[in-house]
Structures are given as structure tokens and as C-alpha cells.
Amino acid sequence: MSLIHTSHLPVPPPTVVDQPQNLTLWQYMKPIRAKWLTGVAVAICASVIGISIPQVLAWIVDHLVANENPSGSTVWAGGLLMIGLGLLQAGLIFVRRMLVIDQASTVEMSMRMSLFDHLMRMPAAFHDHWPSGQLLTRSTSDLSLMRRWIAFGSIQSISSTVMLAAGLFYLFRGSWLLGLIYLCSVPFMLLTLWLFVRTMKSLTRSVQQQSGDLATSVEESVQGIRVLKALGQGQNSLSRFTAQASTLMNTEIARSQAVGSMLVKTISITAVTMAISLFVGIHQVAQEKLSLGELTAYFATTAVLTPQIQRAGMLISMWLDSKVAMERHREIMQEPVGEDVLLVSGVTTPQVSRHDAAGVKFEHVSFTFGRGKKEVLHELTLDVAPGEILALVGSTGSGKSTVLQLIPRLYAPTRGKVLLDNTDISTIPLPELRAQMAIAFEEPVLFSSSVRENVLMGVETEKFNSEELESIVATALRVSASDFVDTLPDGVETLIGEEGMSLSGGQRQRLSLARAIACDPRVLLLDDPLSALDVNTEEAVVGMLKEQLKNTTTIITAHRPSTVALADRVALLDKGRIAAIGTHSELMKNPAYARLMLLNPDDSTAKNHTSQNQEVL
Ligand SMILES: Nc1ncnc2c1ncn2[C@@H]1O[C@H](COP(=O)(O)OP(=O)(O)OP(=O)(O)O)[C@@H](O)[C@H]1O
Ligand SMILES: [Mg+2]
């Protein structure tokens, strides 16, 4: 049984990124290049046909003017030819769309998958400093801009350029003087467009950046909606959001104004050019240097060309959108992934057979969350024997969660080594390392799927039949005292809302614990997993966990003595150093530890359990 059925989805080939700093849209287009180039060729044919239609018009007009009794058949033939060419052009435009639209969507999907794959493989440190809204817009709207460019903008730009060249050829062939007049307007047009590009470039980047910031705000506000409501911060939050939204609106308006001003300038240049051409053209017809048909063709040709030139502004803005979007995409793709897992290519979790519990060692480990940040762990040395349950205690901020996160290599030590069964974990491939451990985080995170799917998330479900899976779920729920699941409307099949928000904090915590237990890992890492439970439930869970974890090395961080009761040994962490290690009663002689434990009212539970522990020891 697979939790997510993806087999029916089209999977675009992953893009192999050797040098992500040089990553281009062209590389992503590799699988569709042939069709895209065919689309370009078809579009060029359509443009050439479109710009040639005025020549037929010239022929008809000249025929009408030259013959006093023009034959109807020539007019009919000319008219039918024009209709035929028009239909052919329309047909080619249709073929071009059919050729490219699906293909552009495939590139968009492939880019989206590469980006998501990259994001999944990024070390936790990357996600510490990248706002999620930015990642959201980069995987949604930015990529749609790129699809629009591939499907329309790029092809339109090429075909319009060819149309302009063919149009100029026809203009010069009709009358070199009129052709020259039209050509003289081109540098003015180019200057206008160049100024436009300069303005638009920075505005485009600002719009995309500000959209990302806005998405971050929406996300934070929706996630923290309860806090905002409870603190009566709705109005303030709205004001902050309004300020951000109006900044974005102003930038959008500035963009529209730039487009508008560019259009006014290009239309004015065109109007002046037409006026001069009309003046010169009529003069040339009067002097019989130009036929009436040729003059008609001139204006008909410029009538086709002018909208193309005016559209250049929109095409340039589309090109800039896609260019900036590609830069923003590259910015993420060139961040070193640092994790040797490849998701897109379908590399599955390695088959790590369940051995006995593994030993975990820290050797002189120092750690900082980033350059310039303070050192959180200093020369930490710790030896946890296979099958042992070790409690990590210490005041808040002493580094307990950090120690746990170094073991599955969510972060790498700055100095020193972490060893699993005496092997440096930096030498173990990540999938292999992580397949041997499970972690329940301090902040339980659930996903919007059923209770069963949440519990089985870390289990290789294909290895078990459905009865075995039922039994894994049942055991995990029993040991974590998640009996509340029976009272949910559909039991284990109940869909839990976004991030499990429909459950209480304690219920979420127990499901998160159940998920970690269900993996039956060699090393279980529990970050204060019972903090939201009442003392009775906690006692029940501690009893069942102790039984369940006989063959699992467990490191559990705790604030409450009642959770410490689970442990064979306790390590006291003080400002990133192990200050003391031993059984609970040994450590009670340590004044700092005693103070930490005695501060807690349910200390009696710990004393009872620790006396049992000592009997075991
Ligand atoms: N992602 C992070 N980036 C930078 N600093 C961090 C990060 N996470 C934690 N820290 C810092 O590292 C130190 C240790 O944090 P840690 O979460 O390990 O403490 P803890 O012992 O688990 O605390 P608590 O009992 O409150 O859970 C703290 O000073 C904290 O500010
Ligand atoms: Mg913590």
C-alpha cells in the first residue's frame, strides 16, 4: 500500500543540474525543443503569409486602376486568394498553439518538480532563513510566467521580428523612399523600448519580491490566526497587510504607467511616420513614381506591422517577467542541497533491515546555527549504549533539541563527530541514516490526511500486509495512549485538518509520538514528547513506552521529572555542555539538577520510577 498514489501522474524527466549557476530555461526545454522549434517555424510561416496579404491587395487595386473594364474574375481570384491566405494563416496559428501549449505546461511542471525536490533536500538551515512565502511564489506564479513566455512570448517575439523584416522588404520593394521613412522611425521606437526595458526591469523584480513578501504575510497571519484574534491584533495585522498590499499596488501601477507611457510614445512615432508617408506617397503617385496599388499595399503593410511593433512592449515585459522569474528560480537551485537524497529520480528509501538498537556517540561536538551566530553546543561528549533510554534535561535554551537534531543530520556539527554504532554519521548516506531513526519533534506537525496515514508516514508500507499494518497502527496508538482516536467520527480513517488543527495540543503530540513509534527505529529521538499530557496519561504512556522500547536506543528530552522517570540514565545539559550524567538519584546530589527537578511539582512520580530503574540497574 502506498500512502500517496502517484503512479498515474505524468512524471517529466528530472533536469540534471550540473552547474546550477548556469541553469537556463533552454536546459529545461530540452525534452520539448523539437516541438517548440516546429512551433516557431509554423509561426514564422503564419507571419510571412500575414504580411504578404497586402501584396495581393496591391495587385487587385492596380488591376482595377489599369483596366477601364476590369474583369470580375481577376477581382474574384484576388479576393479568394486573400481569403485563402487568411484561412491558412489562422490554421497555422492554431497548429502552433496546439504544438506548444501542452509542451510549455510540461516544462512548467518539470521546473516545479525540480524546485520542490530541491526544497525537500535543502538542509534545515536553508529553511531557517528563507521565508516560506518567497518559496511559495517561486514554485507557483513565477513558473506560470515562465510557461507564458515559452508558449506565447518567445514564439511571438521571433515571428514578429521575421514579420518586421519581411514587411520592411515589401515596403522597400514598393518604394525605397517610403521604406526609408518607415525605417527611420525604427531607431526612435528602439530608443523608447530601451528606456522602457530599463524602467521595467527593476519594477518587475520589485513586483515579484513584493508578491513573495505578501504571500509570507498571508501565510503567517492564517497560521497564527488564533494568536492574532486572541490578542485583538486583527486590526494591526490588517494595517500591516494593507501597507504591504499598497506597496505592491503602487509598484504594479508604476508598471502599468510605464507600459502606458511606452504605448503613447510608440503610437505617436507611428502616427508621425504615417503622416509623412502619406504626404510623400501621394506626391509620388501624382508623379507616377508609385502605383496606387503599391501605396495601398504600403499602408496595408504598415497597418499589419504597427500593432506588432506596439506589442513589442508587452513582449519585452513578458520576457523580463520570465527572466526575473528564472533568476529567482536559479537563486534557489544554486543553493547547495547538502543532502545526498534525490527525490525526483524516484530513488526510494534503502532497504535497511531492522538490526538491534544502535549506539549513539557524540565526540567533542561543537555547533553553531550559522556563521556569526553564537555557539550552541561546546565540545559535547556523550555515549548512549544500544538499547539505553537516556533523558536529556537542562534549562530552556540549553541545547537539548539541538543535540537531537544533529543525530539524523538535520544539521551537521561545526566541529567534532556524531557516531552511530561507531561509524561517523557524516559518512553514512542520508537515506540510510534516517531509515534507522525516528524523531518526534517538540512542536508536533501533522499532515492533512487520515490518522492512519499520519501514523504510517515513516513506515515502509509496501513491506507489510494490511493486517500487519493494522497491528502497527494499533500498537503505536496504544503505546502513545491515543485512545481518543476511537472517539473520532471515522476512527483511524478520520481526516485531520490542516496541520492537525482540529485536534488538541496533547492529541497532536500523542499522534506525533505514535508516528515515531510506528517506525520501530533503531534510534528513537523524542523531543519533550509528553509535555502536553496530564500526569495520569503521562504515567500510562511512560509505562507502555518503557516496555515497547526495550530494543530501541532512545534519547528523550524532558522538563518534567515524570518523563525523566522513563530513562535509565539522565544527562544534564548546561549552556551546551554536559554538566553531569548518571541515574536520577545520583544526579539529585547535583544542586543544579536537584533545583531543576524540584522546581517541578510532580517530582514524586520521578522518585518512584527511578527507584524502579535502580532495581533494574
Ligand atoms: N534554527 C535556529 N537558528 C538559530 N538559533 C537557534 C535555532 N534553533 C535554536 N537556536 C538557539 O539555540 C539555542 C538552543 O536551542 P534549543 O532549541 O536546542 O534549546 P532547548 O534546550 O531545546 O530549549 P527548550 O527546553 O526551550 O526546548 C537557543 O539559544 C536558541 O536560541
Ligand atoms: Mg527544545
XYZ file of C-alpha atoms and ligand atoms in Angstrom:
649
model
C 0.000 0.000 0.000
C 1.348 3.361 -0.924
C 0.282 6.405 1.038
C 0.280 8.737 -1.947
C -0.728 7.315 -5.278
C 1.484 8.970 -7.826
C 1.791 6.197 -10.386
C -0.851 7.684 -12.704
C 0.774 11.110 -12.781
C 2.964 12.084 -15.727
C 6.484 12.375 -14.450
C 8.607 14.718 -16.523
C 12.222 13.700 -16.640
C 14.212 15.410 -13.899
C 16.575 18.088 -15.062
C 20.125 17.149 -14.295
C 21.706 20.235 -12.882
C 25.485 20.021 -13.069
C 26.165 23.713 -12.753
C 23.061 25.275 -11.283
C 24.598 28.751 -11.501
C 24.373 28.391 -15.327
C 20.919 26.853 -15.320
C 18.806 28.206 -18.180
C 15.267 27.869 -19.419
C 16.685 26.299 -22.599
C 18.029 23.400 -20.494
C 14.598 22.800 -19.018
C 13.147 22.916 -22.544
C 15.345 20.047 -23.726
C 12.507 17.465 -23.942
C 10.266 19.851 -25.885
C 12.847 21.633 -28.029
C 11.838 19.829 -31.264
C 8.149 20.688 -30.885
C 8.928 24.228 -29.776
C 11.189 24.788 -32.812
C 8.451 23.361 -35.072
C 6.040 25.805 -33.407
C 8.469 28.641 -34.169
C 8.714 27.560 -37.828
C 4.916 27.361 -38.144
C 4.549 30.792 -36.505
C 7.108 32.265 -38.922
C 5.144 30.852 -41.884
C 1.936 32.379 -40.474
C 3.655 35.775 -40.089
C 5.086 35.739 -43.612
C 1.651 34.849 -45.013
C 0.030 37.604 -42.910
C 2.443 40.280 -44.138
C 2.090 39.091 -47.769
C -1.691 39.578 -47.933
C -1.348 43.363 -48.668
C 0.634 42.424 -51.818
C -2.469 40.667 -53.189
C -4.393 43.821 -52.355
C -1.888 45.883 -54.354
C -2.305 43.532 -57.290
C -6.138 43.852 -57.211
C -6.023 47.679 -56.885
C -3.510 48.051 -59.733
C -5.650 45.761 -61.900
C -8.766 47.843 -61.156
C -6.932 51.128 -61.865
C -5.167 49.891 -65.023
C -8.251 48.466 -66.752
C -11.180 50.616 -67.638
C -13.341 47.468 -67.757
C -11.813 45.292 -65.094
C -12.699 41.610 -65.343
C -14.713 40.289 -62.437
C -12.771 37.045 -62.485
C -9.484 38.810 -61.533
C -11.174 40.541 -58.609
C -12.753 37.249 -57.569
C -9.462 35.412 -57.896
C -7.683 38.097 -55.848
C -10.431 38.118 -53.217
C -10.423 34.319 -52.920
C -6.624 34.291 -52.684
C -6.787 36.784 -49.818
C -9.426 34.704 -48.023
C -7.379 31.559 -48.648
C -4.216 33.127 -47.285
C -6.123 34.473 -44.254
C -7.540 30.995 -43.516
C -4.120 29.421 -43.963
C -2.636 31.933 -41.519
C -5.400 31.209 -38.979
C -4.865 27.459 -39.417
C -1.115 27.788 -38.837
C -1.701 29.877 -35.717
C -3.995 27.105 -34.425
C -1.365 24.427 -35.178
C 1.297 26.497 -33.384
C -0.855 26.732 -30.266
C -1.580 23.018 -30.324
C 2.111 22.224 -30.720
C 3.345 24.386 -27.884
C 0.730 24.888 -25.171
C 0.828 21.353 -23.674
C 4.583 21.279 -24.009
C 5.011 24.543 -22.110
C 2.897 23.121 -19.292
C 5.197 20.079 -19.188
C 8.227 22.357 -18.756
C 6.405 24.252 -16.014
C 5.666 21.008 -14.209
C 9.205 19.750 -14.640
C 10.595 23.004 -13.215
C 8.123 22.843 -10.351
C 9.142 19.283 -9.545
C 12.862 20.134 -9.695
C 12.292 23.084 -7.392
C 10.204 21.083 -4.935
C 12.760 18.268 -4.997
C 15.457 20.832 -4.296
C 13.469 22.379 -1.450
C 12.883 18.973 0.119
C 16.595 18.246 0.001
C 17.711 21.588 1.363
C 19.252 21.372 4.796
C 17.121 22.613 7.687
C 19.415 25.670 7.914
C 18.180 26.834 4.483
C 14.566 26.806 5.666
C 15.584 28.696 8.818
C 16.367 31.790 6.745
C 14.148 31.557 3.638
C 10.637 32.953 4.151
C 8.056 30.379 3.092
C 6.016 32.941 1.083
C 9.027 33.523 -1.168
C 9.318 29.795 -1.788
C 5.581 29.655 -2.433
C 5.567 32.323 -5.162
C 8.704 30.861 -6.707
C 7.007 27.487 -7.062
C 3.690 28.880 -8.316
C 3.265 32.275 -10.029
C 6.918 32.621 -11.122
C 6.706 29.338 -13.011
C 3.411 30.327 -14.670
C 5.194 33.417 -16.010
C 7.821 31.149 -17.496
C 5.140 28.934 -19.117
C 3.528 32.025 -20.700
C 6.892 33.054 -22.083
C 7.603 29.626 -23.603
C 4.106 29.182 -25.041
C 3.455 32.712 -26.343
C 6.058 35.373 -25.671
C 9.165 33.716 -27.075
C 7.486 32.465 -30.254
C 5.650 35.729 -30.777
C 8.915 37.666 -30.449
C 10.629 35.580 -33.116
C 7.695 35.602 -35.527
C 7.162 39.371 -35.056
C 10.841 40.013 -35.827
C 10.585 37.941 -39.002
C 7.352 39.758 -39.887
C 9.072 43.107 -39.387
C 11.948 42.075 -41.666
C 9.572 40.758 -44.370
C 7.399 43.870 -44.008
C 10.405 46.182 -44.466
C 11.409 44.173 -47.525
C 7.942 44.720 -49.074
C 7.999 48.421 -48.126
C 11.403 48.980 -49.758
C 10.388 46.973 -52.820
C 7.318 49.199 -53.254
C 9.202 52.450 -52.785
C 12.667 52.827 -51.301
C 11.778 56.372 -50.149
C 8.681 55.228 -48.241
C 10.624 52.240 -46.899
C 13.321 54.587 -45.682
C 10.767 56.820 -43.931
C 9.365 53.818 -42.113
C 12.866 52.556 -41.287
C 13.783 55.989 -39.826
C 11.042 55.551 -37.234
C 12.641 52.289 -36.012
C 15.585 53.869 -34.025
C 13.075 56.112 -32.205
C 10.999 53.053 -31.464
C 14.062 51.153 -30.235
C 15.150 54.050 -28.013
C 11.651 54.224 -26.498
C 11.641 50.475 -25.930
C 15.159 50.506 -24.430
C 14.154 53.181 -21.917
C 11.057 51.149 -21.178
C 13.079 47.971 -20.567
C 15.356 49.834 -18.134
C 12.411 51.051 -16.064
C 10.566 47.781 -16.212
C 13.499 45.643 -15.126
C 13.687 46.974 -11.588
C 9.903 47.287 -11.321
C 9.427 43.655 -12.352
C 11.869 42.402 -9.747
C 10.179 44.534 -7.098
C 6.732 43.190 -8.029
C 7.865 39.587 -7.783
C 9.728 40.201 -4.497
C 6.787 42.091 -3.000
C 4.355 39.346 -4.076
C 6.543 36.874 -2.181
C 6.542 39.081 0.928
C 2.768 39.412 0.694
C 2.382 35.640 0.427
C 4.567 35.263 3.561
C 2.286 37.687 5.409
C -0.881 35.857 4.368
C 0.651 32.544 5.385
C 1.831 33.803 8.783
C -1.469 35.519 9.511
C -3.537 32.491 8.554
C -1.307 30.165 10.571
C -1.283 32.479 13.565
C -4.935 33.458 13.212
C -5.816 32.262 16.714
C -2.999 34.306 18.295
C -3.968 37.392 16.309
C -7.637 37.028 17.250
C -6.934 36.308 20.903
C -4.598 39.300 21.220
C -7.051 41.508 19.348
C -4.399 42.124 16.714
C -6.743 41.732 13.731
C -6.781 45.472 13.018
C -2.988 45.841 13.340
C -2.421 42.811 11.199
C -4.790 44.231 8.576
C -2.958 47.583 8.660
C 0.412 45.873 8.147
C -1.046 43.798 5.342
C -2.662 46.863 3.766
C 0.676 48.686 3.838
C 2.363 45.766 2.064
C -0.513 45.356 -0.394
C -0.473 49.064 -1.257
C 3.295 48.964 -1.822
C 2.678 46.133 -4.287
C -0.235 48.025 -5.837
C 1.919 51.145 -6.301
C 4.632 49.116 -7.992
C 2.003 47.490 -10.235
C 0.600 50.936 -11.067
C 4.108 52.192 -11.851
C 4.485 49.204 -14.178
C 1.187 49.913 -15.926
C 2.145 53.580 -16.232
C 5.456 52.610 -17.795
C 3.590 50.384 -20.306
C 1.079 53.202 -20.957
C 3.765 55.835 -21.496
C 5.648 53.494 -23.810
C 2.439 52.894 -25.835
C 1.765 56.650 -26.130
C 5.305 57.229 -27.420
C 5.265 54.345 -29.913
C 1.792 55.281 -31.207
C 2.901 58.919 -31.615
C 6.023 57.876 -33.508
C 3.856 55.679 -35.753
C 1.312 58.475 -36.347
C 4.025 60.965 -37.362
C 5.598 58.346 -39.648
C 2.224 57.650 -41.287
C 1.535 61.351 -41.830
C 4.914 61.898 -43.512
C 4.457 58.701 -45.565
C 1.013 59.806 -46.742
C 2.352 63.185 -47.811
C 5.323 61.688 -49.699
C 3.291 58.760 -51.056
C 0.547 60.904 -52.612
C 3.248 63.084 -54.135
C 4.932 60.000 -55.657
C 1.633 58.629 -57.032
C 0.939 62.042 -58.605
C 4.374 61.909 -60.245
C 3.656 58.314 -61.304
C 6.718 57.052 -59.483
C 4.442 54.781 -57.464
C 1.260 52.941 -58.376
C -1.901 53.376 -56.372
C -1.823 49.666 -55.595
C 1.706 49.989 -54.176
C 0.658 52.911 -51.980
C -2.362 50.917 -50.764
C -0.067 47.963 -50.050
C 2.302 50.283 -48.144
C -0.418 51.409 -45.771
C -1.921 47.924 -45.502
C 1.553 46.571 -44.651
C 2.250 49.234 -42.038
C -1.238 48.579 -40.606
C -0.125 44.963 -40.016
C 3.367 45.919 -38.808
C 2.475 48.703 -36.395
C 0.497 46.573 -33.907
C 3.405 44.102 -33.949
C 5.845 46.851 -33.000
C 3.482 48.175 -30.353
C 3.116 44.658 -28.968
C 6.906 44.578 -28.572
C 6.444 46.456 -25.282
C 4.194 43.731 -23.917
C 6.581 41.044 -25.205
C 9.539 42.758 -23.557
C 7.653 42.970 -20.286
C 6.791 39.240 -20.606
C 10.434 38.488 -21.333
C 11.514 40.462 -18.263
C 8.951 38.656 -16.112
C 10.311 35.314 -17.230
C 13.939 36.468 -16.952
C 13.484 37.660 -13.374
C 11.460 34.540 -12.548
C 14.302 32.411 -13.950
C 16.858 34.347 -11.879
C 14.756 33.788 -8.772
C 14.432 30.101 -9.657
C 18.203 29.837 -10.200
C 18.817 31.603 -6.882
C 17.227 28.654 -5.107
C 18.520 25.932 -7.389
C 22.121 27.074 -6.921
C 21.917 26.841 -3.134
C 23.886 23.682 -2.347
C 21.452 20.960 -1.351
C 23.886 19.453 1.109
C 21.765 16.315 1.343
C 22.547 13.229 -0.695
C 18.927 12.289 -1.389
C 17.464 12.505 -4.874
C 13.687 12.523 -4.777
C 12.634 13.273 -8.352
C 14.515 10.416 -9.936
C 12.495 8.062 -7.779
C 15.303 6.820 -5.544
C 13.433 5.058 -2.784
C 14.472 4.637 0.800
C 17.152 1.964 1.036
C 16.221 -1.354 2.478
C 17.712 -1.109 5.930
C 16.819 -4.254 7.764
C 15.890 -3.839 11.394
C 19.012 -4.666 13.399
C 19.219 -4.343 17.094
C 19.307 -0.998 18.769
C 22.251 1.189 17.754
C 24.745 3.027 19.939
C 24.973 6.800 19.581
C 28.091 8.778 20.445
C 28.945 12.461 20.422
C 32.691 13.153 20.311
C 33.717 16.730 21.163
C 30.818 18.134 19.207
C 30.545 21.901 18.881
C 27.749 23.502 16.941
C 26.581 26.884 15.742
C 23.460 27.575 13.652
C 25.377 29.682 11.176
C 28.311 31.949 10.573
C 28.440 34.733 13.117
C 25.872 33.060 15.382
C 26.727 32.068 18.929
C 27.960 28.560 19.639
C 25.079 26.463 20.991
C 26.984 23.262 21.845
C 30.562 23.240 23.095
C 32.824 20.174 22.975
C 29.913 17.928 23.857
C 30.792 14.298 24.502
C 28.108 11.709 25.167
C 27.882 7.925 24.867
C 24.492 6.269 24.658
C 24.637 2.471 24.734
C 22.463 0.370 22.395
C 19.014 -0.113 23.897
C 19.562 2.513 26.575
C 16.990 5.184 27.341
C 18.753 8.465 28.027
C 16.962 11.562 29.219
C 18.436 14.928 28.306
C 17.457 17.600 30.765
C 18.507 21.182 31.133
C 17.104 24.637 31.410
C 15.293 26.073 28.441
C 17.650 27.054 25.627
C 20.433 24.781 26.927
C 20.609 22.935 23.583
C 18.556 19.761 24.099
C 16.595 19.964 20.845
C 19.788 20.887 19.003
C 21.515 17.711 20.241
C 18.615 15.600 18.939
C 18.601 17.307 15.534
C 22.291 16.541 14.967
C 21.651 12.776 15.100
C 19.544 12.476 11.887
C 21.897 15.145 10.410
C 19.221 17.819 10.143
C 22.228 19.985 10.969
C 25.893 19.000 10.811
C 28.268 19.625 13.733
C 30.602 22.570 13.292
C 33.378 20.547 14.964
C 33.608 17.008 16.289
C 31.744 13.874 15.281
C 28.468 12.107 15.865
C 28.729 8.311 15.585
C 26.114 5.657 15.014
C 27.413 2.226 16.013
C 30.915 3.736 15.915
C 30.500 4.983 12.323
C 30.750 8.710 11.719
C 27.254 9.658 10.528
C 28.690 12.105 8.007
C 29.911 9.054 6.063
C 26.523 7.294 6.061
C 24.233 8.173 3.115
C 21.356 10.218 4.475
C 18.508 7.917 3.401
C 20.288 5.023 5.088
C 20.954 7.052 8.232
C 17.425 8.367 8.502
C 15.838 4.991 7.790
C 17.333 3.843 11.104
C 15.826 6.532 13.277
C 12.609 8.334 14.029
C 12.038 11.655 15.701
C 9.039 13.232 17.412
C 9.531 16.987 17.462
C 8.737 19.387 20.248
C 6.125 21.044 18.011
C 4.024 18.162 16.684
C 3.354 18.583 12.984
C 0.626 16.509 11.361
C -0.384 16.477 7.731
C -3.850 16.910 6.268
C -4.620 13.253 5.710
C -6.124 10.454 7.803
C -4.898 9.442 11.261
C -3.718 6.146 9.764
C -1.681 7.866 7.049
C -0.125 10.199 9.583
C 0.871 7.308 11.844
C 2.231 5.219 8.964
C 4.121 8.124 7.403
C 7.586 6.779 8.283
C 6.742 3.096 7.751
C 7.740 1.305 4.568
C 4.192 0.188 3.985
C 4.981 -1.985 0.969
C 6.911 -4.372 3.233
C 3.829 -5.306 5.237
C 0.440 -6.805 4.510
C -2.685 -4.991 5.588
C -3.140 -6.968 8.852
C 0.427 -6.217 9.872
C -0.129 -2.541 9.108
C -3.319 -2.546 11.184
C -1.384 -4.079 14.046
C 1.444 -1.467 13.703
C -1.104 1.363 13.842
C -2.967 -0.206 16.761
C 0.248 -0.736 18.784
C 1.554 2.766 18.102
C -1.777 4.275 19.130
C -1.967 2.112 22.243
C 1.570 2.875 23.422
C 1.072 6.597 22.883
C -2.257 6.418 24.741
C -4.029 7.756 21.674
C -7.287 6.063 22.653
C -9.071 9.308 21.746
C -8.825 8.126 18.121
C -11.687 5.658 18.805
C -13.947 8.596 19.597
C -13.157 10.391 16.313
C -16.006 10.158 13.741
C -14.227 7.672 11.451
C -11.654 6.249 13.881
C -8.240 5.866 12.238
C -9.713 6.895 8.895
C -10.681 10.336 10.211
C -9.186 13.083 8.135
C -7.427 15.535 10.356
C -7.488 19.174 9.291
C -4.585 21.276 8.141
C -1.600 20.612 10.433
C -3.922 18.657 12.725
C -5.531 21.888 13.882
C -8.783 20.077 14.592
C -7.062 18.155 17.420
C -5.975 19.349 20.841
C -2.282 20.008 21.547
C -1.991 16.817 23.648
C -3.768 14.759 20.989
C -1.461 16.065 18.279
C 1.529 15.323 20.475
C 0.381 11.740 21.037
C -0.169 11.136 17.311
C 3.273 12.528 16.600
C 4.677 10.117 19.197
C 2.657 7.258 17.640
C 4.164 8.119 14.238
C 7.696 7.869 15.626
C 6.982 4.602 17.461
C 5.319 3.037 14.390
C 8.656 3.222 12.534
C 10.184 0.749 15.030
C 13.501 2.542 14.634
C 16.919 1.557 15.953
C 17.215 5.008 17.465
C 14.210 6.936 18.718
C 14.532 10.639 19.376
C 11.758 12.177 21.429
C 11.804 15.910 21.983
C 9.743 16.591 25.086
C 7.002 14.315 23.714
C 4.814 14.215 26.790
C 4.844 17.874 27.825
C 1.208 18.470 26.857
C -0.120 15.371 28.633
C -1.770 15.304 32.046
C 0.150 13.445 34.761
C -2.065 10.339 34.631
C -1.855 9.952 30.858
C 1.868 10.671 31.003
C 2.369 7.948 33.593
C 0.437 5.470 31.452
C 2.489 6.386 28.353
C 5.800 6.176 30.246
C 4.904 2.649 31.451
C 3.987 1.428 27.957
C 6.928 3.148 26.283
C 9.381 1.509 28.655
C 8.021 -1.873 27.665
C 7.959 -1.031 23.956
C 11.436 0.477 23.771
C 13.411 -2.473 25.100
C 15.139 -2.957 21.790
C 15.450 0.701 20.853
C 18.029 3.269 21.800
C 16.030 6.250 22.971
C 17.086 9.788 23.680
C 14.316 11.811 25.218
C 14.451 15.434 26.209
C 12.302 16.401 29.130
C 11.464 19.163 31.545
C 9.296 17.133 33.895
C 10.649 14.591 36.342
C 7.702 12.336 35.456
C 9.102 11.969 31.916
C 12.668 11.558 33.224
C 11.312 8.521 35.059
C 11.359 6.669 31.742
C 15.129 6.904 31.474
C 17.930 4.546 32.502
C 20.316 7.486 32.745
C 19.979 11.227 32.746
C 22.356 13.781 31.189
C 22.188 17.318 32.477
C 22.873 19.882 29.789
C 24.024 23.316 30.815
C 24.641 26.010 28.182
C 25.600 23.461 25.540
C 27.813 21.309 27.804
C 27.127 18.054 29.629
C 27.282 19.191 33.249
C 26.525 15.816 34.822
C 25.424 12.329 33.848
C 24.077 9.420 35.881
C 20.871 7.968 37.273
C 18.216 10.306 38.557
C 19.073 9.615 42.219
C 22.812 10.073 41.580
C 22.119 13.376 39.908
C 19.847 14.553 42.682
C 23.099 15.146 44.579
C 23.955 17.747 41.952
C 22.457 21.038 43.220
C 21.696 22.363 39.712
C 19.865 19.159 38.746
C 18.044 18.951 42.060
C 16.924 22.549 41.660
C 15.701 21.849 38.124
C 13.745 18.773 39.195
C 12.444 20.092 42.489
C 11.075 23.125 40.780
C 8.570 20.743 39.318
C 5.590 19.767 41.470
C 5.208 16.212 40.140
C 8.658 15.175 41.248
C 7.216 12.337 43.323
C 6.496 10.376 40.134
C 10.144 10.557 39.154
C 11.298 9.358 42.542
C 9.005 6.342 42.398
C 10.041 5.412 38.906
C 13.711 5.984 39.473
C 13.713 3.609 42.385
C 12.297 1.056 39.960
C 15.045 1.978 37.483
C 17.681 1.378 40.101
C 16.265 -2.075 40.702
C 16.628 -2.740 37.010
C 20.172 -1.392 37.026
N 17.187 27.469 13.953
C 17.917 28.165 14.840
N 18.702 29.189 14.406
C 19.458 29.884 15.289
N 19.493 29.658 16.607
C 18.725 28.657 17.097
C 17.894 27.867 16.239
N 17.249 26.950 16.988
C 17.660 27.158 18.273
N 18.545 28.178 18.340
C 19.244 28.658 19.541
O 19.983 27.568 20.075
C 19.924 27.523 21.466
C 19.496 26.130 21.927
O 18.204 25.883 21.454
P 17.443 24.518 21.712
O 16.181 24.578 20.946
O 18.357 23.386 21.433
O 17.168 24.592 23.278
P 16.342 23.577 24.173
O 17.271 23.111 25.252
O 15.712 22.530 23.338
O 15.256 24.529 24.787
P 13.761 24.180 25.253
O 13.850 23.473 26.548
O 13.121 25.506 25.382
O 13.137 23.350 24.177
C 18.972 28.622 21.884
O 19.746 29.695 22.352
C 18.260 29.033 20.618
O 18.038 30.404 20.616
Mg 13.816 22.175 22.816
